[in-house]
Coordinates of C-alpha atoms in Angstrom, one line a residue:
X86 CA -14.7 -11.1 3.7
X87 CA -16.4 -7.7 4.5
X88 CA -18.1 -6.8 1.5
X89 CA -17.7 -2.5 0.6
X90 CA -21.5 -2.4 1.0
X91 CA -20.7 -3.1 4.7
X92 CA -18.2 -0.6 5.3
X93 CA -19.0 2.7 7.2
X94 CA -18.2 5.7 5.1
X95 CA -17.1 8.2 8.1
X96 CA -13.1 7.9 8.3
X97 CA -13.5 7.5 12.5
X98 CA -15.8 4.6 11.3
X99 CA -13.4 3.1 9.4
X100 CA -10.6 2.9 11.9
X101 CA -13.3 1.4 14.4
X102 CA -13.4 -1.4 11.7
X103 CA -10.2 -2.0 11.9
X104 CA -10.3 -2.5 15.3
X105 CA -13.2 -4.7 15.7
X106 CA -11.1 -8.0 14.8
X107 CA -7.8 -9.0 13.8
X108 CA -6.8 -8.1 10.3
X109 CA -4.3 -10.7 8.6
X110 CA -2.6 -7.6 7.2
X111 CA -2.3 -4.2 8.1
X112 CA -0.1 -2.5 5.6
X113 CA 1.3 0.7 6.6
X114 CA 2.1 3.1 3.1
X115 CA -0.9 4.0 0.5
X116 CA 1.7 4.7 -2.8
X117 CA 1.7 2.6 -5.6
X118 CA 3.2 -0.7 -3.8
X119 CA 0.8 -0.7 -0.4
X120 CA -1.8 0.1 -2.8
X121 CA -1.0 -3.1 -4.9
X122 CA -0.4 -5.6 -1.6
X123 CA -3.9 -4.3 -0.8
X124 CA -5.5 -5.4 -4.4
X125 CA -4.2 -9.1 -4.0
X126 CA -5.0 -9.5 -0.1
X127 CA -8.1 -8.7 -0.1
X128 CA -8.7 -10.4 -3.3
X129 CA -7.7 -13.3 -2.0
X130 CA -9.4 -12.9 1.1
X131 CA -7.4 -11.6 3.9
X132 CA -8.9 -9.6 6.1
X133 CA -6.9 -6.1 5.3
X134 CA -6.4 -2.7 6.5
X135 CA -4.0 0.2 4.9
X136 CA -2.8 2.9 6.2
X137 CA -1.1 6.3 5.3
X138 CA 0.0 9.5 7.4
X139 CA -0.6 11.8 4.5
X140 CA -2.7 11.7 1.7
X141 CA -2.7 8.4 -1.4
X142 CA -0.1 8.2 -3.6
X143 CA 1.7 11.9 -1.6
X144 CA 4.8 10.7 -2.1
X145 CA 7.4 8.9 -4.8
X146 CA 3.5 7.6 -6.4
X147 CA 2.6 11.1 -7.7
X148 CA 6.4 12.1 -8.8
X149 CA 7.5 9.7 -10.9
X150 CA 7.6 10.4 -14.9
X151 CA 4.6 8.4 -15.7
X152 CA 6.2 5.9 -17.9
X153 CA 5.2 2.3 -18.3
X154 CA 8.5 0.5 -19.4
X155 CA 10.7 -2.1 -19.0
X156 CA 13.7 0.0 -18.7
X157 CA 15.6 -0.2 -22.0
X158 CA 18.8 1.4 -20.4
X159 CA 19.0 -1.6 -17.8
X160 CA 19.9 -3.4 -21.0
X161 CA 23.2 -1.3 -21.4
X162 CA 24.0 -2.7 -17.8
X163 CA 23.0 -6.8 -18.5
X164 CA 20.2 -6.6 -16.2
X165 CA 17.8 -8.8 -18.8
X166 CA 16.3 -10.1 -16.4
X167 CA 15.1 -7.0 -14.5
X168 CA 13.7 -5.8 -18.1
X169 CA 12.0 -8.9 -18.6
X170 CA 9.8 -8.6 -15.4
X171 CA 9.2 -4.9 -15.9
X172 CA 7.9 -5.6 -19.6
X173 CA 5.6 -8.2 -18.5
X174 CA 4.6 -6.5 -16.3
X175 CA 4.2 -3.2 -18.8
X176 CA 1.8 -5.9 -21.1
X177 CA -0.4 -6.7 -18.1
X178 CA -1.1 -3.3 -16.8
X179 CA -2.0 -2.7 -21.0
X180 CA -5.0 -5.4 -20.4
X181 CA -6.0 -4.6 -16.5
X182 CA -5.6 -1.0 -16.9
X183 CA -6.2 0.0 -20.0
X184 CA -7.2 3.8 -19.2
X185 CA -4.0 4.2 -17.7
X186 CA -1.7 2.5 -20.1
X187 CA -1.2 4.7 -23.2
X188 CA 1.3 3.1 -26.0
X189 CA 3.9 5.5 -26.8
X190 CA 6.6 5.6 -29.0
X191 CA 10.1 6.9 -28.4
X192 CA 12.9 8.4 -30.6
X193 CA 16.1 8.1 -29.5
X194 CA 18.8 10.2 -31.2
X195 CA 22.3 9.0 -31.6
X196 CA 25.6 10.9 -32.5
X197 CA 29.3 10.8 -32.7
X198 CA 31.2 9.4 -29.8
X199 CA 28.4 10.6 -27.2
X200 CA 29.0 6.6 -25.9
X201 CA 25.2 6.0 -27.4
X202 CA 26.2 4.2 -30.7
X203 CA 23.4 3.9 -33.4
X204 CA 24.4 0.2 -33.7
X205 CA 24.7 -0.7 -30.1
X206 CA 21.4 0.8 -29.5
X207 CA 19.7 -0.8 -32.6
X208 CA 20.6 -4.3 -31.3
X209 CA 19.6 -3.2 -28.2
X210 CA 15.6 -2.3 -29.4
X211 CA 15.6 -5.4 -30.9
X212 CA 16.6 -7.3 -27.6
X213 CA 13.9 -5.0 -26.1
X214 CA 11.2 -5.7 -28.5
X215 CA 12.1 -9.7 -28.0
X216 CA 11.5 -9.0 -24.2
X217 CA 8.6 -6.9 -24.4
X218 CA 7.1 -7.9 -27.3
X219 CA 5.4 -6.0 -30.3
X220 CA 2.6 -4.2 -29.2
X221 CA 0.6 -1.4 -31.0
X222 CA 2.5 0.8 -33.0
X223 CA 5.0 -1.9 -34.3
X224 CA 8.0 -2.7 -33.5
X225 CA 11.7 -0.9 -33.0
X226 CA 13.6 0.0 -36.0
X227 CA 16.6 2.7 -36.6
X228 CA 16.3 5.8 -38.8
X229 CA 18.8 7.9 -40.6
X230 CA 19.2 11.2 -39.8
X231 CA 16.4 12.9 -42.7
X232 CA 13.7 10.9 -41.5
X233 CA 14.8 11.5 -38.0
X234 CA 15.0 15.2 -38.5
X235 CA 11.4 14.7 -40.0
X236 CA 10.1 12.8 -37.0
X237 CA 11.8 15.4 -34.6
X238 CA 11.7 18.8 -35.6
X239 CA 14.0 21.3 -33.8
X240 CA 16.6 18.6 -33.1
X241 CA 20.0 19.6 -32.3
X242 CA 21.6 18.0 -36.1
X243 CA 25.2 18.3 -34.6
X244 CA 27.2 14.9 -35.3
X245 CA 23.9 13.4 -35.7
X246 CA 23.7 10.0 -36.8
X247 CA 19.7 9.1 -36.7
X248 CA 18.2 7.6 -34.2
X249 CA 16.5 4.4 -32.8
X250 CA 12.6 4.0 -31.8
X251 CA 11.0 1.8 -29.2
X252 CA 7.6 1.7 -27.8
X253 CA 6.9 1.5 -23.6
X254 CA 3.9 3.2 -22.4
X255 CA 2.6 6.5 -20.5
X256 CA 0.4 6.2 -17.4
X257 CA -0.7 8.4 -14.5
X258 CA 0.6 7.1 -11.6
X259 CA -1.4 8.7 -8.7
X260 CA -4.4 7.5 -10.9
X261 CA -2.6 3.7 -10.8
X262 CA -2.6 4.6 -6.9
X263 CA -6.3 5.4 -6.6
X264 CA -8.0 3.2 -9.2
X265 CA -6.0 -0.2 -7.4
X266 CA -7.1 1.6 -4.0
X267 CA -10.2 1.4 -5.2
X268 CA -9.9 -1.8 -6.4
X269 CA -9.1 -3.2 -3.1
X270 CA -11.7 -1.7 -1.3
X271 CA -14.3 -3.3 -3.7
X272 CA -13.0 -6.5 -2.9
X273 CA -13.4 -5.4 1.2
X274 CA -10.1 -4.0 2.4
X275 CA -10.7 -0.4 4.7
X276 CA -7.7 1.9 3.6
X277 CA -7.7 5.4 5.6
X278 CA -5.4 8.4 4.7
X279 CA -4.2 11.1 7.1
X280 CA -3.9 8.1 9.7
X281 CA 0.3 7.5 11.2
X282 CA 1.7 3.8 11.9
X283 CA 3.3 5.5 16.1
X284 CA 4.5 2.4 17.5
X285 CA 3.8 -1.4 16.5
X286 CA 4.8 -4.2 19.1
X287 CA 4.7 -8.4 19.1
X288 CA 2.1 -9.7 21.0
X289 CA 2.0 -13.4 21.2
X290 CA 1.1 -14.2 17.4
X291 CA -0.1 -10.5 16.7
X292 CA 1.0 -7.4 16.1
X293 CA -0.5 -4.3 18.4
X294 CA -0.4 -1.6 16.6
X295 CA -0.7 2.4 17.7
X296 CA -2.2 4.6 15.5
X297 CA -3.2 8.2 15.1
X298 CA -5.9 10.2 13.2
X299 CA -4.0 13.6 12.3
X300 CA -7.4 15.1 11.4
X301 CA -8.7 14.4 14.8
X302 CA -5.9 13.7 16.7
X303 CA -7.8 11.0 18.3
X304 CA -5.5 7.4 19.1
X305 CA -6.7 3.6 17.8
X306 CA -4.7 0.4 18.6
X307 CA -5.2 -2.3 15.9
X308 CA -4.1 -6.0 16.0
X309 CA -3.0 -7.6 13.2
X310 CA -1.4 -11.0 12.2
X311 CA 1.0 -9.0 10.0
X312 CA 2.2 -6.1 9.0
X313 CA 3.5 -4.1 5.8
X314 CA 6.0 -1.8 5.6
X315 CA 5.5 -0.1 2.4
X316 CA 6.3 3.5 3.5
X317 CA 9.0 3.7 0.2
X318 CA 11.4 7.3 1.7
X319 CA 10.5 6.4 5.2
X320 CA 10.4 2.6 5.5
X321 CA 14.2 2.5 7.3
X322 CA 12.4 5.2 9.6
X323 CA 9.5 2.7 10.9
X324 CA 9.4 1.2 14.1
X325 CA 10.9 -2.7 13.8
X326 CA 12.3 -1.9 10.3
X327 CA 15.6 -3.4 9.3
X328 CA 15.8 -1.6 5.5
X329 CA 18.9 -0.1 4.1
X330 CA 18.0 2.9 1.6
X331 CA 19.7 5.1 -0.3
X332 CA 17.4 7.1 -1.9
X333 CA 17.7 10.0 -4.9
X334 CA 16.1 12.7 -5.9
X335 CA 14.0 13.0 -9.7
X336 CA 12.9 16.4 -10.8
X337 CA 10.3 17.0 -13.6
X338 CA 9.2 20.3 -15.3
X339 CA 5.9 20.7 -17.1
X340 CA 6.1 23.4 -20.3
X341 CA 3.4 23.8 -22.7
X342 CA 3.6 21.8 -25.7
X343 CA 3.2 24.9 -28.2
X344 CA 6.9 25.7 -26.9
X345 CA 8.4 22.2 -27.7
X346 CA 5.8 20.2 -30.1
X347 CA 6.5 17.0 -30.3
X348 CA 5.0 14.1 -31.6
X349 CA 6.9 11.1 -29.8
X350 CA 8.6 11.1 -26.5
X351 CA 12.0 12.1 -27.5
X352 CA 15.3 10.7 -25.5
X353 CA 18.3 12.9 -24.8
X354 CA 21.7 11.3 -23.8
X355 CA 23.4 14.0 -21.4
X356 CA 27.0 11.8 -20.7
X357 CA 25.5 8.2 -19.2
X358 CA 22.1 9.6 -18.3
X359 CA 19.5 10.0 -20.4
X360 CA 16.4 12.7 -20.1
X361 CA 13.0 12.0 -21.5
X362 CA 10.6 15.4 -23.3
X363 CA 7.1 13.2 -22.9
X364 CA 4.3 14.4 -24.7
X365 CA 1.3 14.9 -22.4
X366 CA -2.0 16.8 -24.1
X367 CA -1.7 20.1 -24.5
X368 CA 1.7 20.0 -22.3
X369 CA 5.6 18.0 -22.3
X370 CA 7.1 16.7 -19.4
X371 CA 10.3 16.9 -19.4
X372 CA 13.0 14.8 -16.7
X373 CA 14.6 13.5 -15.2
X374 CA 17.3 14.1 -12.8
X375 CA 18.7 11.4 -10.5
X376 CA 20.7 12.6 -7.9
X377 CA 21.4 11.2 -4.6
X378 CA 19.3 12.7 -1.3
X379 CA 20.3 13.3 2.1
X380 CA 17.3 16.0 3.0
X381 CA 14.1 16.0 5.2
X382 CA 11.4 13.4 3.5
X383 CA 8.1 15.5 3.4
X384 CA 9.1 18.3 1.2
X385 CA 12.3 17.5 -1.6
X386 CA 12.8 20.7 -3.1
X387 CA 13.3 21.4 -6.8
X388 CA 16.5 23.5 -6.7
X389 CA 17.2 26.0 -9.1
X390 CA 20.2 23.8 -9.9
X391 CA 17.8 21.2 -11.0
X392 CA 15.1 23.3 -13.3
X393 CA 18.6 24.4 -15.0
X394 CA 20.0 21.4 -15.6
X395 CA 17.6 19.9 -17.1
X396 CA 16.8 23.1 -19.5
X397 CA 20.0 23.0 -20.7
X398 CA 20.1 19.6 -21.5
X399 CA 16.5 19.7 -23.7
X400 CA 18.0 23.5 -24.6
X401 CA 21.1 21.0 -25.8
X402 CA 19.0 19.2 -27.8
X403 CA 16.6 21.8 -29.0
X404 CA 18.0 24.7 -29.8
X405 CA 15.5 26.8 -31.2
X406 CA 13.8 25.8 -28.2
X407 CA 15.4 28.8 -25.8
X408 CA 13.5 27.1 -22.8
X409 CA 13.4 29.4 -19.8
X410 CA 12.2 28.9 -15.7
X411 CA 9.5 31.5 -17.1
X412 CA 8.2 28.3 -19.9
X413 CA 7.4 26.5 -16.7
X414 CA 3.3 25.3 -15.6
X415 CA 4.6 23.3 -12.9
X416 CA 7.0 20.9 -11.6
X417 CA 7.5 18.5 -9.2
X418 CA 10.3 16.6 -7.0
X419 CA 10.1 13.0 -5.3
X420 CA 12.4 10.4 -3.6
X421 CA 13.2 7.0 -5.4
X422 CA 13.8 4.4 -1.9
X423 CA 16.3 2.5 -3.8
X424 CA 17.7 -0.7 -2.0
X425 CA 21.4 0.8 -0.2
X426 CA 24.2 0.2 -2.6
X427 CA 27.0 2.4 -2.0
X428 CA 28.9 1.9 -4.9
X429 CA 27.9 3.1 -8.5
X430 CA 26.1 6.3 -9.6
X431 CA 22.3 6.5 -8.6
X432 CA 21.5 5.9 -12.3
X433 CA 23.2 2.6 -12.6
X434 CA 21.7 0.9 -8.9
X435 CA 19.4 -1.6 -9.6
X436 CA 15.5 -1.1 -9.2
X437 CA 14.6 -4.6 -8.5
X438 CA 12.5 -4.9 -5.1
X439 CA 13.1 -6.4 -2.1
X440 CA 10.5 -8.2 0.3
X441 CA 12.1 -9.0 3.5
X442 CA 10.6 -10.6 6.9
X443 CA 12.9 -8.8 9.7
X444 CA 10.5 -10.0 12.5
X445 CA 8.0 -12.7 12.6
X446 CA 5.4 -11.0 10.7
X447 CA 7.1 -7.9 9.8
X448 CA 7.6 -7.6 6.5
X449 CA 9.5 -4.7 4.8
X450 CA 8.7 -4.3 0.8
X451 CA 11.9 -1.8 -0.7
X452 CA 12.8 -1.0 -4.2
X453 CA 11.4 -1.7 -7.2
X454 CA 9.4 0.5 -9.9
X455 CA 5.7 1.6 -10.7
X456 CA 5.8 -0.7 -13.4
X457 CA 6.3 -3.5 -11.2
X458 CA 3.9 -3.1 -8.4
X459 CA 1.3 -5.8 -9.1
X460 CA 4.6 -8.3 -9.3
X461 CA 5.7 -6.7 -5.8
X462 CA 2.2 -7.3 -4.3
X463 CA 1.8 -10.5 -5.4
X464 CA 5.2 -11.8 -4.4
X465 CA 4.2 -9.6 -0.6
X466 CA 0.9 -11.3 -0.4
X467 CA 2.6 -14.8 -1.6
X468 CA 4.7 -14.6 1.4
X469 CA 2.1 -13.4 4.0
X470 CA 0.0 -16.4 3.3
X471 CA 2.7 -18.9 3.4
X472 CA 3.7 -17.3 7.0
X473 CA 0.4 -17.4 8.2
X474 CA -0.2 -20.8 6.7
X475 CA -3.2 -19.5 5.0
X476 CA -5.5 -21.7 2.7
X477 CA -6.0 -18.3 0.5
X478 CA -7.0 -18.0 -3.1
X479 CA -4.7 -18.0 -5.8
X480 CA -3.7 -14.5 -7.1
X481 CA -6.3 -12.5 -9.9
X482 CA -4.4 -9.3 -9.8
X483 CA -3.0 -10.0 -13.2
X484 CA -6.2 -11.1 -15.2
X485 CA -8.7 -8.8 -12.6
X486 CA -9.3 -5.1 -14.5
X487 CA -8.5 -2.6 -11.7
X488 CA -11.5 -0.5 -12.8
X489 CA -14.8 -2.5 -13.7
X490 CA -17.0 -1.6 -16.3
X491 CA -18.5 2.1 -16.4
X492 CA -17.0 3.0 -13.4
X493 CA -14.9 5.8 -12.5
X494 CA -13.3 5.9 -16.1
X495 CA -14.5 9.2 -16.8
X496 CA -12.1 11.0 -13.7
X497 CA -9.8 8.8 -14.3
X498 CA -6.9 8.5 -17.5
X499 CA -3.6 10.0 -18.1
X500 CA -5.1 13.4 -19.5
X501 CA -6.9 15.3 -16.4
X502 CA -10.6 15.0 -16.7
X503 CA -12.4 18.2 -17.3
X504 CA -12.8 20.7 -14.7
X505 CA -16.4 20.0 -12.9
X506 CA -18.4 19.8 -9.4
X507 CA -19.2 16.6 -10.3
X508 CA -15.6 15.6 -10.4
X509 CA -14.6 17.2 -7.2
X510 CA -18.2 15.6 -5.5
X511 CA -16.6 12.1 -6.8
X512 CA -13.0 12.8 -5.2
X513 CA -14.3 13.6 -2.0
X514 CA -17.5 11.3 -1.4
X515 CA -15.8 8.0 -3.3
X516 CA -11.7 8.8 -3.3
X517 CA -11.3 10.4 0.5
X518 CA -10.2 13.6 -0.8
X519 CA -9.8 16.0 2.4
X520 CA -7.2 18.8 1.5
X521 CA -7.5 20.8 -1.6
X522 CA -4.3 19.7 -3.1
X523 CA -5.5 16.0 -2.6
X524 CA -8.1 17.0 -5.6
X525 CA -5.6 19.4 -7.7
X526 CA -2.2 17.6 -7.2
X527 CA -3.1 13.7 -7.1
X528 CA -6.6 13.0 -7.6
X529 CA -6.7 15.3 -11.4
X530 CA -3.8 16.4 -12.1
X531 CA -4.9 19.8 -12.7
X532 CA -2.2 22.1 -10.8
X533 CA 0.1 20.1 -13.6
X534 CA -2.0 21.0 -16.3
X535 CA -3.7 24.6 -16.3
X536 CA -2.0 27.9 -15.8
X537 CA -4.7 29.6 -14.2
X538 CA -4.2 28.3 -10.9
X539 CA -5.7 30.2 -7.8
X540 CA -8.9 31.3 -10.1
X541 CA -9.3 27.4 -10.3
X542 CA -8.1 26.7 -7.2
X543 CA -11.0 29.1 -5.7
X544 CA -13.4 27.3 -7.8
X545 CA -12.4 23.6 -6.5
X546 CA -12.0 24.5 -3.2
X547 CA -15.9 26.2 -3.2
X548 CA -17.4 22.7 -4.6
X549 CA -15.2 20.7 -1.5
X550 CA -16.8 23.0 0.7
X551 CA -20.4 21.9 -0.3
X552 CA -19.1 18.4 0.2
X553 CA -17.1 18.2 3.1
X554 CA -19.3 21.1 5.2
X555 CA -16.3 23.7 5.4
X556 CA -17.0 27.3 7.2
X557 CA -15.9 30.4 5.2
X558 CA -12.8 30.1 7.6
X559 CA -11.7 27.0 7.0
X560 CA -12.2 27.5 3.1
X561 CA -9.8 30.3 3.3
X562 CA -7.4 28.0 5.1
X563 CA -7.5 25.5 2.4
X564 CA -6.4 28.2 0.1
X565 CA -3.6 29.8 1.4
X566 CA -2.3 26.1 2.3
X567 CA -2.2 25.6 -1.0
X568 CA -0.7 28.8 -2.4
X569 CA 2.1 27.9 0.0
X570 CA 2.3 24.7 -1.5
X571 CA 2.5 25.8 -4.8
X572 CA 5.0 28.9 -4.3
X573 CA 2.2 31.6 -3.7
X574 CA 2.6 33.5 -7.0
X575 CA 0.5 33.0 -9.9
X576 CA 2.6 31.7 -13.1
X577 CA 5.7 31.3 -10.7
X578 CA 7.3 27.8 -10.8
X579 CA 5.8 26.1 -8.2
X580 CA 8.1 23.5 -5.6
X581 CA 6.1 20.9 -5.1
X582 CA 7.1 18.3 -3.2
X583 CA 5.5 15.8 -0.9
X584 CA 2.4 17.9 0.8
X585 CA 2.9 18.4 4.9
X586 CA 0.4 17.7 7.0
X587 CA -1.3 20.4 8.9
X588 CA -3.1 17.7 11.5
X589 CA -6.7 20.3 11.7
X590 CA -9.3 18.4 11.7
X591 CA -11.3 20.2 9.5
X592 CA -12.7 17.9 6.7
X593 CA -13.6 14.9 9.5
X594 CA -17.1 15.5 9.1
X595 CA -17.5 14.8 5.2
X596 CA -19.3 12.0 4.2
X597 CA -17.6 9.2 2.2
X598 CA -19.9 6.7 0.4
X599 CA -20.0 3.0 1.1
X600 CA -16.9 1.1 -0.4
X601 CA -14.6 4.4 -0.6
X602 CA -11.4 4.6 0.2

């Protein structure tokens, strides 16, 4: 195994690594699931390579609702045992991940004939609790409606009958993506962002594989002995791919938590879906929807439609509230690549995962949650090794801490770290930053978290500068790329999707330290 110490820090570099030998693995997709096939093969001992055409965790990984949970409205549709993997899973990423695996409790409220019966949902915490187990803050329990009105203030009392509590977890899932990047680079996998999978071909017992450099617009062909399609939204679109998708849309808005204080993530049943207000600092997300997608990948717009329909279901539910598009910091809109079922409502199709050979040695990974990834690369890497008839080492990811001791914690947790030089010089020399929404969107979490954002924008984009060598020209182009990305006005609700790729080659000459991704 190549130990990080040995890696070259350049990206062109890295992509002659890859090259130099056949990998065992070359997984194509840097979200949360390639991420977590890298951990365990490379753990183990495979010689492996990742791959992704935009930046880590720019897609479905940085848009989900940042929830740890087992999914206690799977219970309502018998799927036990889908809720019993996903809780322990939710425990494990409590002990390897600590910094990213806040407990959290949630209230949800129950009233007259809204099909959400106190009593139902009572026996169904205690079910949950049984499959998740009691962790910090107790267990599940129901409430009448004083004490829920004192837990919740603001709460819409009409045909209120209390509520029910439960406890899953919060998490920052483009954080998850980078900290198990990370990992996996420690343990000597290369990963490289801005890189696209063009063609991938059997020869003999590998796989020749045609890649591109977008910064540089420079070719590579890499051999491997297999291959990983983990592109979640695009993995029916890649070459040899034999998934089935149908994928939905989830929409999230970010208010300020002066305008809705609340104390515990609150639950709010709107007909058979339900909508989560999740404290967050100083802010509340609130989502989500879950509506099926037939647009281009890259960019899933939040819609109008969407920003209203989820203010007038927390509206609903908080009267006093009087929640407006103007209440908004941010927002932002991904793509769940659910396994294809054509019958059902997106909300009631099944999460579990899929990992499918459809050629020798091609292996397509669909489905499944964030809560689930280490399951999803172990099972992946369990396969892999079996194929390749392997004598590999037996899987750590579950007793392994992503981040080791003293490092990295302080820009990383759910709560964006301070604003700082030193945070942006650690993004781009140990975390491949390149673009200046790869530090603001994914890397801190800032454009989610601060109002003023051009002013800090201008600031963050200065520091990459000094790291990555930009001109005054390219600088500038950094900026307005991200105004555009961010809807261009100052305090306007921004529609972020997944960032586009501009393919300049700007940032290729800023130096990476050994072992980054």
């Amino acid at each position: 195994m190549r130990s990080p110490a040995d890696q070259q820090s350049a990206p062109d570099a890295r992509l002659e690594q890859l090259q130099q030998q056949p990998l065992d693995v070359l997984i194509i997709g840097g979200g949360i699931v390639g991420s977590g096939v890298a951990r365990d093969a490379a753990m183990r001992g495979l010689r492996t390579g990742l791959v992704e055409q935009h930046d880590f965790a720019s897609g479905t990984s940085s848009r989900s609702s940042r929830l740890l949970h087992g999914g206690i409205r799977y219970l309502a549709q018998g799927r036990v045992s889908l809720v019993w993997e996903a809780s322990k899973e939710k425990s494990l990423l409590r002990e390897i991940a600590p910094h990213l695996a806040d407990p959290l409790e949630f209230v949800f409220p129950t009233r007259k004939a809204n099909g959400w019966p106190r009593w139902k949902l009572g026996v169904g915490v205690k079910l949950y609790d049984l499959l998740c187990g009691v962790g910090k803050g107790g267990g599940s329990g129901s409430m009448g409606v004083a004490e829920t009105l004192r837990r919740v203030p603001g709460l819409n009392q009409t045909e209120l009958t209390g509520a029910v509590r439960y406890h899953d977890a919060l998490t920052n899932d483009s954080r998850l993506v980078l900290d198990t990047l990370n990992s996996a680079v420690r343990h000597g996998a290369i990963a490289c962002n801005y890189v696209k999978l063009l063609d991938a071909t059997a020869e003999g017992d590998l796989w020749r594989c045609e890649l591109e450099d977008l910064r540089t617009a420079t070719l590579h062909v890499v051999k491997a002995r297999s291959v990983v399609n983990a592109t979640g939204p695009w993995s029916d679109r890649m070459p040899n791919s034999e998934t089935s998708l149908r994928l939905t849309k989830g929409v999230h808005l970010v208010i300020d938590r002066s305008r809705l204080p609340v104390d515990d993530a609150v639950v709010l049943a709107e007909g058979s879906r339900i909508l989560f207000v999740i404290p967050w600092g100083e802010r509340v997300i609130l989502g989500t929807t879950d509506t099926d997608y037939h647009g281009p990948l890259d960019n899933p717009p939040c819609d109008d439609a969407d920003i209203a329909y989820i203010l007038q279901v927390v509206n609903d539910g908080f009267p006093a509230a009087k929640l407006t598009p103007k209440d908004l910091v941010s927002t932002w809109s991904g793509l769940r690549p659910l396994v294809a079922d054509k019958n059902g409502n997106p909300s009631d199709i099944s999460r579990r995962h899929k990992i499918a050979m459809s050629h020798a040695g091609w292996w397509d990974v669909t489905g499944g949650k964030l809560t689930t990834y280490r399951l999803m690369g172990e099972e992946t890497v369990d396969a892999i090794v079996k194929f390749l008839g392997m004598k590999a080492g037996p899987c750590r990811t579950a007793s392994t801490p992503i981040v080791e001791s003293g490092h990295a914690e302080a820009f990383s947790g759910i709560l964006p770290p301070p604003v700082s030089a030193a945070a942006v010089a650690h993004y781009c020399r140990v975390e491949s930053a390149r673009h200046l929404d790869d530090v603001m969107i994914r890397r801190s979490s800032w454009r989610h978290y601060h109002h003023n954002q051009m002013e800090l924008a201008a600031n963050v984009a200065r520091w990459m500068a000094a790291e990555l060598k930009w001109t005054d020209a390219e600088t500038e182009t950094e900026l307005q790329r991200y105004r555009r990305l961010i809807g261009g006005v100052e305090g306007a609700a921004p529609r972020i999707g997944v960032a586009p790729v501009n393919g300049n080659g700007h940032a290729a000459a800023g130096a990476v330290r050994s072992g980054a991704i």
